[in-house]
Amino acid sequence: MELTKEQQQILDGEKGDTLAKIMKTLVMYGETFGAEKMVPVTSKMGHLVTSFGLGVMKPVYELMDKLIADGAVSSQKFSVDPRPLDKNVPSDPIKNLVFKKFMYSAQESYDKQLEKLGLLNKNAYTCTCYLDEIGNTPEKGEVLSWAESSAVVYANSVLGARCNRNSGIIELFGSIVGYVPYFGLLTDEGRKATWVVEVKTSKTPEAQVLGSAIGMKVMEDVPYVKGLSEMIGTELNDENRAYLKDFGAATASNGAVGLYHIAGLTPEAKEQGESLIAENAKTYVIDDAELERVKNGYPVMWKDKNAVPKLCFIGCPHLTLAQLKEWTEKISAGLAAKGLKKVKVPTVLTAAPDVAEEFSKLPDAARLKATGAVLSYICPLMYMNNPLAGKMPVITNSNKLRTYTTARYYTSDEILRIITGGAAK
Ligand code: F3S
């Protein structure tokens, strides 16, 4: 790899042993992927994927202590993924014991380490750091050092920023040293689409199922999606941004997509059109039958497949303010239509602390509370990682949560029907 004079000096230890080791790690990481140079991280802020103080992650805490002691803290402020615990989320004493003693026992000390390393503020725990309320919104063309897959795919695709799907710690190293290796989605060539996806459905597809279908088909490749902007619009707005957030998280978790282009809508597709499509790109046609096939293929991991759901998670990735309002309206109306006051399944809606704060100022907050649904800043995946939670019949409209846990997937309409007293089909 060709390094600049300054990069070479860091590697040679002129700024200390610790920074030299960090630079060496990044250089080795880049060389593995054929990178020939390092480029500056140009975003204003970073984002870390590891938010949870799992007791077994001792080497990470030792590493963090060493970084702090040597002054090798992040050159950027950063946000971090959601916290794993929230007392507002329904639990029980045994589950709590497992959470506190056997799982996230290091959470408090880890939070302190994050503060010392450059955490933006105490509210900056969310995977939707790019929303206005949080303020870690990269600009088009900026180079990032992030790892959270749902945030990376959003930043690349909807905002036009440039970031690879890095792993945890590598993204912190990039933020500390201020450089990342230049390869993959940082390059013009790596941003070309090797798949053309033709959406030919009779109505707007469920974002999380469409994303799942595309993710499973193209895996880590870049898809160019035609036929969708006709349904969700040709200008970015709050509604289609939220759609793309959920769609992207499904592409990134059901496959390993780090960037997609939506013809006529996302920034690069608008600017460059079909010149973004690589030669010999493959084609994938999605119609109603294909979406049904994909959805019906999800395995149900519950021991008793006919169990009555005991918990419902909505908001993975975290909900936007508009989505919170929409869910409040739908749940309230759904209950009223059935003459009910409270949800029939304990329901947790999740959102960033800053979004929840904004929501709490609205009359909707009291309306949501009245339905019995809970608003939390938690990461549902962290909750489901508790083996006792994993045994529960949990439902969700998140395809990411379905992929990584035993939670059962239902579309948003199905979820609404179930939590407002309808049968789970
Ligand atoms: Fe976000 Fe946790 Fe889901 S990080 S995307 S809420 S798994």
Coordinates of C-alpha atoms and ligand atoms in Angstrom, one line a residue:
M1 CA 0.0 0.0 0.0
E2 CA 1.2 3.5 -0.8
L3 CA 1.1 5.7 2.2
T4 CA 1.4 9.5 2.4
K5 CA 4.2 11.0 4.4
E6 CA 2.0 11.6 7.4
Q7 CA 0.4 8.1 7.3
Q8 CA 3.9 6.6 7.1
Q9 CA 5.0 8.6 10.1
I10 CA 2.1 7.3 12.1
L11 CA 2.9 3.8 11.0
D12 CA 6.5 4.3 12.0
G13 CA 5.5 5.2 15.5
E14 CA 6.3 9.0 15.4
K15 CA 2.9 9.6 17.0
G16 CA 3.3 6.8 19.5
D17 CA 3.2 3.0 19.7
T18 CA -0.6 2.8 20.0
L19 CA -1.4 4.9 17.0
A20 CA 1.3 2.9 15.0
K21 CA -0.5 -0.4 15.9
I22 CA -3.9 1.1 14.9
M23 CA -2.5 2.2 11.6
K24 CA -0.8 -1.2 11.1
T25 CA -4.2 -2.9 11.7
L26 CA -5.9 -0.7 9.2
V27 CA -3.2 -1.1 6.6
M28 CA -3.4 -4.9 7.0
Y29 CA -7.2 -4.8 6.8
G30 CA -7.0 -2.8 3.6
E31 CA -4.4 -5.0 2.0
T32 CA -6.6 -8.0 2.6
F33 CA -9.2 -6.3 0.3
G34 CA -6.6 -5.1 -2.2
A35 CA -6.6 -1.4 -1.1
E36 CA -3.7 0.6 -2.5
K37 CA -4.0 3.7 -0.4
M38 CA -5.6 5.1 2.7
V39 CA -8.0 8.1 2.5
P40 CA -9.1 10.6 5.1
V41 CA -12.3 10.1 7.0
T42 CA -14.2 13.2 6.1
S43 CA -17.5 12.9 8.0
K44 CA -18.0 15.1 11.0
M45 CA -18.8 12.1 13.2
G46 CA -18.3 8.4 13.6
H47 CA -20.6 5.7 14.7
L48 CA -19.7 2.5 16.7
V49 CA -21.6 -0.8 16.4
T50 CA -20.7 -2.1 19.8
S51 CA -23.0 -0.7 22.3
F52 CA -23.4 -3.5 24.8
G53 CA -21.2 -4.3 27.8
L54 CA -21.1 -8.1 27.5
G55 CA -19.1 -9.5 30.3
V56 CA -17.2 -11.8 28.0
M57 CA -15.8 -9.0 25.9
K58 CA -12.9 -8.5 28.3
P59 CA -10.3 -8.0 25.6
V60 CA -12.3 -5.1 24.1
Y61 CA -12.5 -3.3 27.5
E62 CA -8.8 -3.8 28.0
L63 CA -8.1 -2.5 24.5
M64 CA -10.4 0.5 25.3
D65 CA -8.6 1.2 28.6
K66 CA -5.2 1.1 26.7
L67 CA -6.5 3.5 24.0
I68 CA -7.8 6.0 26.7
A69 CA -4.6 5.7 28.8
D70 CA -2.5 6.4 25.7
G71 CA -4.7 9.3 24.6
A72 CA -5.6 7.5 21.4
V73 CA -9.2 8.7 21.6
S74 CA -11.4 9.2 18.6
S75 CA -10.6 12.3 16.5
Q76 CA -14.3 12.5 15.9
K77 CA -17.3 12.5 18.2
F78 CA -19.4 9.4 17.6
S79 CA -22.8 7.9 18.2
V80 CA -23.2 4.2 19.1
D81 CA -25.8 1.5 18.6
P82 CA -28.7 1.2 21.1
R83 CA -28.3 0.1 24.7
P84 CA -29.2 -3.5 25.5
L85 CA -31.2 -2.9 28.6
D86 CA -34.3 -0.8 29.5
K87 CA -36.4 -1.4 32.6
N88 CA -39.5 -0.3 30.6
V89 CA -39.3 -3.4 28.5
P90 CA -41.4 -6.3 29.9
S91 CA -39.1 -8.8 31.6
D92 CA -39.1 -10.9 34.8
P93 CA -36.7 -11.3 37.7
I94 CA -34.9 -14.4 36.3
K95 CA -34.5 -12.8 32.9
N96 CA -33.2 -9.7 34.6
L97 CA -30.7 -11.7 36.6
V98 CA -29.4 -13.2 33.4
F99 CA -29.2 -9.8 31.7
K100 CA -27.4 -8.2 34.6
K101 CA -25.2 -10.9 36.0
F102 CA -24.4 -13.1 33.0
M103 CA -24.8 -10.9 29.9
Y104 CA -24.4 -7.1 30.1
S105 CA -22.6 -7.0 33.4
A106 CA -20.0 -4.6 32.1
Q107 CA -22.5 -2.0 30.7
E108 CA -21.9 0.8 33.2
S109 CA -18.1 0.7 33.0
Y110 CA -18.3 0.3 29.2
D111 CA -20.6 3.4 29.0
K112 CA -17.9 5.3 30.8
Q113 CA -15.2 4.1 28.4
L114 CA -17.3 5.2 25.5
E115 CA -17.7 8.7 27.0
K116 CA -13.9 9.0 27.4
L117 CA -13.3 7.8 23.9
G118 CA -15.6 10.5 22.3
L119 CA -19.3 9.6 22.6
L120 CA -21.3 12.4 21.2
N121 CA -23.7 12.7 24.2
K122 CA -25.6 10.5 26.7
N123 CA -28.5 10.2 24.2
A124 CA -26.4 9.1 21.3
Y125 CA -27.3 5.4 21.5
T126 CA -29.2 4.4 18.4
C127 CA -28.7 2.7 15.1
T128 CA -30.6 5.5 13.3
C129 CA -27.9 8.1 14.2
Y130 CA -28.4 9.7 10.7
L131 CA -31.9 11.1 11.6
D132 CA -32.2 14.8 12.1
E133 CA -33.0 14.5 15.8
I134 CA -29.6 12.9 16.5
G135 CA -27.6 14.9 14.1
N136 CA -25.0 12.4 12.9
T137 CA -26.1 12.8 9.3
P138 CA -23.3 12.4 6.8
E139 CA -23.3 14.4 3.6
K140 CA -23.1 13.2 0.1
G141 CA -19.5 12.1 -0.9
E142 CA -18.2 12.1 2.7
V143 CA -16.0 9.1 3.7
L144 CA -17.1 7.4 6.9
S145 CA -15.7 4.8 9.3
W146 CA -18.9 3.0 10.4
A147 CA -19.8 -0.6 10.9
E148 CA -23.5 -0.9 11.8
S149 CA -24.9 -2.6 8.7
S150 CA -28.3 -0.8 8.7
A151 CA -26.6 2.6 9.1
V152 CA -23.9 1.9 6.6
V153 CA -26.4 0.9 3.9
Y154 CA -28.6 3.9 4.6
A155 CA -25.6 6.4 4.6
N156 CA -24.3 4.9 1.3
S157 CA -27.6 4.6 -0.5
V158 CA -29.9 7.4 0.8
L159 CA -27.3 10.0 1.7
G160 CA -24.7 9.2 -0.9
A161 CA -21.9 9.0 1.6
R162 CA -19.1 6.4 1.2
C163 CA -18.5 3.6 3.7
N164 CA -17.5 0.0 3.6
R165 CA -19.2 -2.6 5.8
N166 CA -16.5 -2.6 8.4
S167 CA -16.4 -4.7 11.5
G168 CA -16.6 -3.4 15.1
I169 CA -13.3 -2.0 16.4
I170 CA -12.1 -1.4 12.8
E171 CA -14.6 1.4 12.6
L172 CA -13.3 2.8 15.9
F173 CA -9.7 2.6 14.7
G174 CA -10.7 4.5 11.5
S175 CA -12.2 7.2 13.7
I176 CA -9.2 7.4 15.9
V177 CA -6.5 7.6 13.2
G178 CA -8.7 9.6 10.7
Y179 CA -8.0 7.3 7.7
V180 CA -9.6 4.3 6.2
P181 CA -8.4 2.0 3.4
Y182 CA -9.7 2.8 0.0
F183 CA -11.5 -0.1 -1.6
G184 CA -15.0 -1.5 -2.3
L185 CA -17.8 1.0 -1.7
L186 CA -15.4 3.9 -1.3
T187 CA -14.6 3.6 -5.0
D188 CA -16.7 4.6 -8.1
E189 CA -16.2 1.2 -9.5
G190 CA -17.3 -0.5 -6.3
R191 CA -20.5 1.5 -6.3
K192 CA -21.6 0.2 -9.7
A193 CA -24.6 -2.2 -9.6
T194 CA -24.0 -5.7 -10.6
W195 CA -27.7 -6.6 -10.3
V196 CA -30.8 -5.0 -11.9
V197 CA -33.9 -5.6 -9.8
E198 CA -37.2 -5.1 -11.6
V199 CA -40.1 -4.6 -9.1
K200 CA -43.3 -5.6 -10.8
T201 CA -45.7 -5.9 -7.9
S202 CA -49.4 -4.9 -7.9
K203 CA -48.9 -2.5 -4.9
T204 CA -46.0 -1.0 -2.9
P205 CA -44.2 -3.9 -1.5
E206 CA -43.7 -4.3 2.3
A207 CA -40.2 -2.7 2.7
Q208 CA -38.9 -5.4 4.9
V209 CA -39.9 -8.3 2.6
L210 CA -38.7 -6.6 -0.6
G211 CA -35.3 -5.9 1.2
S212 CA -35.2 -9.4 2.4
A213 CA -35.8 -10.8 -1.1
I214 CA -33.2 -8.6 -2.7
G215 CA -30.6 -9.3 0.1
M216 CA -31.0 -13.0 -0.2
K217 CA -30.6 -12.9 -4.0
V218 CA -27.7 -10.4 -4.4
M219 CA -25.9 -11.0 -1.1
E220 CA -23.1 -8.5 -0.9
D221 CA -23.5 -7.1 -4.4
V222 CA -25.0 -3.7 -5.3
P223 CA -28.5 -3.8 -6.7
Y224 CA -30.1 -1.1 -9.0
V225 CA -33.8 -1.2 -8.3
K226 CA -36.2 -0.3 -11.0
G227 CA -40.0 0.2 -10.6
L228 CA -40.0 1.2 -7.0
S229 CA -39.8 5.0 -7.2
E230 CA -43.0 4.9 -9.3
M231 CA -44.6 3.7 -6.0
I232 CA -42.7 5.5 -3.3
G233 CA -41.9 8.7 -5.0
T234 CA -39.1 10.4 -7.0
E235 CA -38.1 12.9 -4.3
L236 CA -36.8 11.9 -0.9
N237 CA -39.2 12.7 1.9
D238 CA -39.8 11.6 5.5
E239 CA -42.0 8.7 4.4
N240 CA -39.8 7.2 1.7
R241 CA -36.7 7.7 3.8
A242 CA -38.3 5.6 6.5
Y243 CA -39.3 3.1 3.9
L244 CA -35.7 2.9 2.6
K245 CA -34.4 2.7 6.2
D246 CA -36.4 -0.5 6.8
F247 CA -35.8 -1.8 3.3
G248 CA -32.1 -1.3 3.5
A249 CA -31.8 -2.9 6.9
A250 CA -33.4 -6.0 5.5
T251 CA -31.1 -6.1 2.4
A252 CA -28.1 -5.7 4.8
S253 CA -29.2 -8.4 7.2
N254 CA -30.9 -11.0 5.0
G255 CA -28.0 -10.6 2.7
A256 CA -24.9 -8.4 3.1
V257 CA -25.8 -5.4 1.0
G258 CA -23.9 -2.2 1.8
L259 CA -25.3 0.0 -1.0
Y260 CA -28.4 0.0 -3.3
H261 CA -29.5 2.4 -5.9
I262 CA -33.2 3.2 -6.4
A263 CA -33.8 4.3 -10.0
G264 CA -35.2 7.9 -10.1
L265 CA -34.9 8.4 -6.3
T266 CA -31.6 7.9 -4.5
P267 CA -28.9 10.5 -5.1
E268 CA -26.4 8.6 -7.3
A269 CA -29.2 7.0 -9.3
K270 CA -30.7 10.4 -10.0
E271 CA -27.5 11.8 -11.1
Q272 CA -26.0 9.0 -13.0
G273 CA -29.0 6.9 -14.1
E274 CA -28.3 3.6 -15.7
S275 CA -24.6 4.4 -16.2
L276 CA -24.4 3.0 -12.7
I277 CA -25.2 -0.4 -13.9
A278 CA -22.1 -2.6 -14.6
E279 CA -21.6 -4.5 -17.7
N280 CA -23.2 -8.0 -17.6
A281 CA -25.3 -7.2 -14.6
K282 CA -27.7 -9.9 -13.7
T283 CA -31.5 -9.4 -13.5
Y284 CA -33.9 -10.3 -10.7
V285 CA -37.6 -9.8 -11.3
I286 CA -39.8 -9.4 -8.2
D287 CA -43.6 -9.8 -8.5
D288 CA -46.3 -10.5 -5.9
A289 CA -45.7 -14.3 -6.2
E290 CA -41.9 -13.9 -5.6
L291 CA -42.5 -11.8 -2.4
E292 CA -45.0 -14.4 -1.2
R293 CA -42.5 -17.2 -1.9
V294 CA -39.8 -15.4 0.1
K295 CA -42.0 -14.6 3.0
N296 CA -43.4 -18.1 3.2
G297 CA -39.8 -19.4 3.3
Y298 CA -39.0 -17.8 6.6
P299 CA -38.5 -20.6 9.2
V300 CA -40.6 -20.4 12.4
M301 CA -38.2 -21.0 15.2
W302 CA -40.8 -21.3 18.0
K303 CA -41.0 -24.6 19.8
D304 CA -44.8 -24.4 19.7
K305 CA -45.6 -23.0 16.3
N306 CA -49.1 -22.2 17.4
A307 CA -48.1 -20.4 20.6
V308 CA -49.8 -17.2 21.5
P309 CA -47.3 -14.3 21.1
K310 CA -46.0 -13.0 24.4
L311 CA -44.1 -10.0 23.2
C312 CA -44.0 -7.8 20.1
F313 CA -41.1 -5.6 18.9
I314 CA -41.7 -2.8 16.4
G315 CA -38.7 -0.7 15.5
C316 CA -35.6 -2.5 14.4
P317 CA -34.0 -0.3 13.0
H318 CA -35.3 2.3 15.4
L319 CA -38.4 4.1 14.4
T320 CA -38.5 7.7 13.0
L321 CA -40.7 10.3 14.7
A322 CA -43.2 10.0 11.8
Q323 CA -43.3 6.2 12.2
L324 CA -43.9 6.6 15.9
K325 CA -46.9 8.9 15.2
E326 CA -48.2 6.6 12.6
W327 CA -48.0 3.5 14.8
T328 CA -49.7 5.5 17.6
E329 CA -52.6 6.4 15.3
K330 CA -52.9 2.8 13.9
I331 CA -52.8 1.1 17.3
S332 CA -55.3 3.5 18.8
A333 CA -57.6 3.2 15.8
G334 CA -57.2 -0.6 15.7
L335 CA -58.1 -0.9 19.4
A336 CA -61.0 1.5 19.1
A337 CA -62.5 -0.4 16.2
K338 CA -62.6 -3.6 18.3
G339 CA -63.8 -1.8 21.4
L340 CA -60.5 -2.4 23.2
K341 CA -58.4 -0.1 25.3
K342 CA -55.1 -2.0 25.6
V343 CA -53.0 -4.0 23.3
K344 CA -53.5 -7.8 23.5
V345 CA -49.8 -8.6 23.2
P346 CA -47.2 -6.7 25.3
T347 CA -45.8 -4.4 22.6
V348 CA -42.5 -2.4 22.6
L349 CA -41.8 0.3 20.0
T350 CA -38.2 1.3 19.8
A351 CA -36.7 4.7 18.9
A352 CA -33.6 6.7 19.5
P353 CA -33.6 8.6 22.9
D354 CA -33.6 11.9 21.0
V355 CA -36.6 10.9 18.9
A356 CA -38.4 9.6 22.0
E357 CA -37.8 12.9 23.6
E358 CA -39.3 14.8 20.7
F359 CA -42.2 12.3 20.7
S360 CA -42.8 12.9 24.4
K361 CA -43.6 16.5 23.7
L362 CA -46.5 15.5 21.5
P363 CA -50.1 14.6 22.5
D364 CA -49.4 11.2 20.7
A365 CA -47.2 10.2 23.6
A366 CA -50.1 10.0 26.0
R367 CA -52.2 8.3 23.3
L368 CA -49.6 5.6 22.8
K369 CA -49.2 5.1 26.6
A370 CA -53.0 4.7 26.9
T371 CA -52.8 1.7 24.5
G372 CA -50.4 -0.1 26.9
A373 CA -47.6 -0.2 24.3
V374 CA -44.2 0.8 25.6
L375 CA -41.7 3.1 24.0
S376 CA -38.0 2.1 24.6
Y377 CA -34.5 3.0 23.4
I378 CA -33.5 -0.7 23.6
C379 CA -32.0 -2.8 20.8
P380 CA -34.5 -5.7 20.5
L381 CA -31.7 -8.0 19.3
M382 CA -29.8 -7.5 22.6
Y383 CA -33.0 -8.4 24.5
M384 CA -33.6 -11.5 22.4
N385 CA -30.0 -12.7 22.9
N386 CA -31.0 -13.6 26.5
P387 CA -31.6 -17.4 26.2
L388 CA -34.7 -17.0 28.2
A389 CA -36.1 -14.4 25.9
G390 CA -35.1 -16.6 22.9
K391 CA -37.5 -19.2 24.2
M392 CA -40.5 -16.9 24.2
P393 CA -42.9 -16.6 21.3
V394 CA -41.9 -13.1 20.2
I395 CA -43.3 -11.4 17.1
T396 CA -41.8 -8.5 15.0
N397 CA -42.1 -6.7 11.7
S398 CA -38.3 -6.5 11.5
N399 CA -36.7 -8.8 9.1
K400 CA -33.3 -8.2 10.8
L401 CA -34.6 -9.3 14.1
R402 CA -36.2 -12.4 12.5
T403 CA -32.9 -13.3 10.8
Y404 CA -30.8 -13.1 14.0
T405 CA -33.2 -14.4 16.6
T406 CA -36.1 -16.7 17.2
A407 CA -38.6 -13.8 16.7
R408 CA -41.3 -14.5 14.2
Y409 CA -41.8 -12.2 11.3
Y410 CA -45.2 -10.6 10.4
T411 CA -45.8 -7.7 8.1
S412 CA -46.8 -4.4 9.8
D413 CA -50.5 -4.9 8.9
E414 CA -50.4 -8.4 10.4
I415 CA -48.6 -7.2 13.5
L416 CA -51.3 -4.5 14.0
R417 CA -54.0 -7.0 13.6
I418 CA -52.4 -9.4 16.2
I419 CA -51.7 -6.8 18.8
T420 CA -55.1 -5.3 18.5
G421 CA -56.8 -8.6 19.3
G422 CA -56.9 -10.4 15.9
A423 CA -55.6 -14.0 15.5
A424 CA -52.1 -14.7 14.4
K425 CA -52.5 -16.5 11.1
Ligands
F3S1 FE1 -30.8 -1.3 15.4 FE2 -30.5 -3.3 17.1 FE3 -32.1 -3.6 15.1 S1 -28.9 -2.0 16.3 S2 -31.2 -2.4 13.4 S3 -32.4 -2.1 16.7 S4 -30.7 -5.1 15.8

